[in-house]
């Protein structure tokens, strides 16, 4: 999604949100990330106005008033945290761990294949299909990718073939290097 993302070319506009829309987004985030609980007030304070940055390919970025990029989504898909936010609050998403052999492919934007999630160095959380997950790497401390499961964890283990997680945002992609939006 952000492989060839360039801030100057990809951003088409910024929109200040009405308080009712902000309330709806906050409610959706609480629903999507129940583990955040009280931390959501630190991330998106009620008194603070946040904005939507519209980008090409129907990508929307949720930005705090200080310009910090917090969440993103494509079309009407689920809100997903940026990796920088995920590194601050690593407990907000379920983890899927890949083996060491998958790291270089994920960092170049490849989707996560089922065999990389079922090999000896990998671990999976019990998640359903279309769940936003943090992809961790064997032997590493921080997440290297935010993805969307193509299959449930149970189906990944059963089939052990094809794409298990769609790579949406990874370390060193265009969104990772994007500066705060003022």
Tab-separated table of C-alpha atoms in Angstrom:
chain	number	residue	atom	x	y	z
A	1	UNK	CA	0.000	0.000	0.000
A	2	UNK	CA	2.798	2.436	0.891
A	3	UNK	CA	5.613	0.921	-1.188
A	4	UNK	CA	5.790	3.842	-3.621
A	5	UNK	CA	4.144	6.343	-1.292
A	6	UNK	CA	5.691	9.796	-1.582
A	7	UNK	CA	4.420	12.595	0.634
A	8	UNK	CA	4.622	15.314	-2.041
A	9	UNK	CA	2.929	13.298	-4.785
A	10	UNK	CA	0.529	11.120	-2.805
A	11	UNK	CA	-1.129	13.588	-0.407
A	12	UNK	CA	-4.062	15.331	-2.059
A	13	UNK	CA	-5.507	17.320	0.834
A	14	UNK	CA	-6.205	17.762	4.537
A	15	UNK	CA	-9.621	18.044	6.128
A	16	UNK	CA	-10.515	19.263	9.625
A	17	UNK	CA	-13.190	16.970	11.068
A	18	UNK	CA	-16.428	17.977	12.771
A	19	UNK	CA	-16.688	16.966	16.407
A	20	UNK	CA	-19.470	14.459	15.594
A	21	UNK	CA	-17.238	12.728	13.017
A	22	UNK	CA	-14.334	12.726	15.495
A	23	UNK	CA	-16.594	11.120	18.086
A	24	UNK	CA	-17.598	8.418	15.579
A	25	UNK	CA	-13.958	7.667	14.717
A	26	UNK	CA	-12.998	7.513	18.419
A	27	UNK	CA	-15.877	5.072	19.023
A	28	UNK	CA	-14.747	2.906	16.082
A	29	UNK	CA	-11.161	2.888	17.397
A	30	UNK	CA	-12.298	1.840	20.889
A	31	UNK	CA	-14.366	-0.923	19.282
A	32	UNK	CA	-11.467	-2.072	17.073
A	33	UNK	CA	-8.737	-1.828	19.726
A	34	UNK	CA	-10.308	-2.623	23.129
A	35	UNK	CA	-6.848	-3.201	24.642
A	36	UNK	CA	-6.102	0.519	24.245
A	37	UNK	CA	-8.781	1.469	26.785
A	38	UNK	CA	-7.525	4.453	28.780
A	39	UNK	CA	-4.550	5.011	26.465
A	40	UNK	CA	-6.843	6.293	23.703
A	41	UNK	CA	-7.225	9.519	25.705
A	42	UNK	CA	-3.430	10.009	25.480
A	43	UNK	CA	-3.365	9.166	21.773
A	44	UNK	CA	-6.450	11.169	20.740
A	45	UNK	CA	-7.455	13.586	23.530
A	46	UNK	CA	-11.140	14.572	23.449
A	47	UNK	CA	-10.274	18.276	23.603
A	48	UNK	CA	-7.845	17.970	20.696
A	49	UNK	CA	-9.103	18.337	17.134
A	50	UNK	CA	-7.728	15.833	14.680
A	51	UNK	CA	-7.653	15.815	10.906
A	52	UNK	CA	-7.892	13.430	7.994
A	53	UNK	CA	-5.183	13.573	5.347
A	54	UNK	CA	-6.515	12.306	2.033
A	55	UNK	CA	-4.089	10.464	-0.224
A	56	UNK	CA	-4.184	8.753	-3.603
A	57	UNK	CA	-5.643	5.243	-3.912
A	58	UNK	CA	-8.372	6.162	-1.372
A	59	UNK	CA	-5.993	6.106	1.597
A	60	UNK	CA	-6.880	8.237	4.627
A	61	UNK	CA	-4.471	9.107	7.429
A	62	UNK	CA	-5.723	10.168	10.857
A	63	UNK	CA	-3.506	12.978	12.171
A	64	UNK	CA	-3.432	14.661	15.580
A	65	UNK	CA	-3.313	18.491	15.751
A	66	UNK	CA	0.467	18.385	16.348
A	67	UNK	CA	0.836	16.575	13.009
A	68	UNK	CA	1.624	13.096	14.355
A	69	UNK	CA	0.369	10.300	12.083
A	70	UNK	CA	-1.702	7.871	14.127
A	71	UNK	CA	-3.946	5.604	12.060
A	72	UNK	CA	-4.611	4.869	8.393
A	73	UNK	CA	-7.144	3.016	6.287
A	74	UNK	CA	-7.922	2.313	2.653
A	75	UNK	CA	-11.428	3.017	1.389
A	76	UNK	CA	-13.856	1.977	4.143
A	77	UNK	CA	-11.552	-0.691	5.537
A	78	UNK	CA	-10.549	-0.986	9.168
A	79	UNK	CA	-8.432	1.663	10.876
A	80	UNK	CA	-4.873	0.434	11.383
A	81	UNK	CA	-2.196	2.001	13.581
A	82	UNK	CA	1.001	3.311	12.045
A	83	UNK	CA	4.117	1.376	13.048
A	84	UNK	CA	5.423	4.321	15.070
A	85	UNK	CA	2.236	4.282	17.166
A	86	UNK	CA	2.385	0.483	17.411
A	87	UNK	CA	5.949	0.674	18.720
A	88	UNK	CA	4.730	2.993	21.515
A	89	UNK	CA	1.758	0.746	22.379
A	90	UNK	CA	2.787	-2.786	21.310
A	91	UNK	CA	-0.118	-4.419	23.155
A	92	UNK	CA	-2.801	-2.815	20.976
A	93	UNK	CA	-2.822	-5.540	18.284
A	94	UNK	CA	-2.669	-9.332	18.334
A	95	UNK	CA	0.775	-10.649	17.301
A	96	UNK	CA	1.736	-13.002	14.540
A	97	UNK	CA	5.411	-13.974	14.505
A	98	UNK	CA	7.275	-15.032	11.378
A	99	UNK	CA	10.501	-17.003	11.140
A	100	UNK	CA	13.830	-15.301	10.383
A	101	UNK	CA	13.708	-16.274	6.701
A	102	UNK	CA	10.664	-14.074	6.045
A	103	UNK	CA	12.111	-10.815	7.419
A	104	UNK	CA	13.855	-9.554	4.285
A	105	UNK	CA	10.810	-10.262	2.108
A	106	UNK	CA	8.427	-8.461	4.464
A	107	UNK	CA	10.751	-5.444	4.606
A	108	UNK	CA	10.570	-5.198	0.833
A	109	UNK	CA	6.757	-5.161	0.896
A	110	UNK	CA	5.857	-8.824	0.334
A	111	UNK	CA	2.749	-10.356	1.853
A	112	UNK	CA	3.230	-12.921	4.618
A	113	UNK	CA	2.807	-16.455	3.343
A	114	UNK	CA	1.267	-19.257	5.430
A	115	UNK	CA	4.473	-21.375	5.598
A	116	UNK	CA	6.292	-18.429	7.214
A	117	UNK	CA	3.661	-18.431	9.977
A	118	UNK	CA	3.677	-22.185	10.622
A	119	UNK	CA	7.423	-22.936	10.623
A	120	UNK	CA	9.337	-23.717	13.885
A	121	UNK	CA	10.366	-20.072	14.599
A	122	UNK	CA	6.852	-18.702	14.057
A	123	UNK	CA	3.947	-18.183	16.466
A	124	UNK	CA	0.328	-17.281	15.832
A	125	UNK	CA	-2.398	-15.687	17.939
A	126	UNK	CA	-5.902	-17.041	17.543
A	127	UNK	CA	-7.473	-14.480	15.223
A	128	UNK	CA	-10.266	-14.439	12.675
A	129	UNK	CA	-10.090	-13.553	9.003
A	130	UNK	CA	-9.787	-9.795	8.234
A	131	UNK	CA	-8.196	-8.961	11.591
A	132	UNK	CA	-5.570	-6.217	11.871
A	133	UNK	CA	-2.394	-7.775	13.317
A	134	UNK	CA	1.149	-6.782	14.237
A	135	UNK	CA	3.720	-8.926	12.462
A	136	UNK	CA	6.724	-9.636	14.664
A	137	UNK	CA	9.934	-11.378	13.650
A	138	UNK	CA	11.701	-14.213	15.408
A	139	UNK	CA	14.384	-12.744	17.679
A	140	UNK	CA	13.266	-9.100	17.202
A	141	UNK	CA	11.653	-6.802	19.763
A	142	UNK	CA	9.426	-4.498	17.672
A	143	UNK	CA	6.824	-5.128	14.982
A	144	UNK	CA	8.086	-4.939	11.419
A	145	UNK	CA	4.714	-4.764	9.714
A	146	UNK	CA	1.016	-4.069	10.221
A	147	UNK	CA	-1.141	-6.438	8.242
A	148	UNK	CA	-4.624	-7.755	7.618
A	149	UNK	CA	-5.203	-11.498	7.902
A	150	UNK	CA	-6.417	-13.157	4.702
A	151	UNK	CA	-7.354	-16.329	6.582
A	152	UNK	CA	-8.093	-17.153	10.205
A	153	UNK	CA	-5.185	-18.530	12.252
A	154	UNK	CA	-6.874	-21.931	12.211
A	155	UNK	CA	-7.136	-21.908	8.396
A	156	UNK	CA	-3.518	-20.752	8.041
A	157	UNK	CA	-2.374	-23.766	10.066
A	158	UNK	CA	-4.655	-26.143	8.100
A	159	UNK	CA	-3.914	-25.045	4.529
A	160	UNK	CA	-0.294	-23.887	5.015
A	161	UNK	CA	-0.385	-22.480	1.459
A	162	UNK	CA	-0.838	-19.046	-0.058
A	163	UNK	CA	-1.065	-15.606	1.525
A	164	UNK	CA	-1.795	-15.588	5.266
A	165	UNK	CA	-1.442	-11.863	5.997
A	166	UNK	CA	-1.650	-8.932	3.599
A	167	UNK	CA	1.226	-6.506	4.272
A	168	UNK	CA	-0.318	-3.026	4.651
A	169	UNK	CA	2.496	-0.960	6.228
A	170	UNK	CA	6.075	-2.044	6.948
A	171	UNK	CA	9.314	-0.576	8.297
A	172	UNK	CA	11.041	1.844	5.909
A	173	UNK	CA	8.092	2.279	3.528
A	174	UNK	CA	6.733	5.681	2.458
A	175	UNK	CA	4.440	6.096	5.478
A	176	UNK	CA	7.285	5.253	7.897
A	177	UNK	CA	9.360	8.143	6.500
A	178	UNK	CA	6.479	10.618	6.201
A	179	UNK	CA	7.027	13.775	8.258
A	180	UNK	CA	4.346	15.110	10.627
A	181	UNK	CA	1.565	16.859	8.699
A	182	UNK	CA	1.108	20.450	9.827
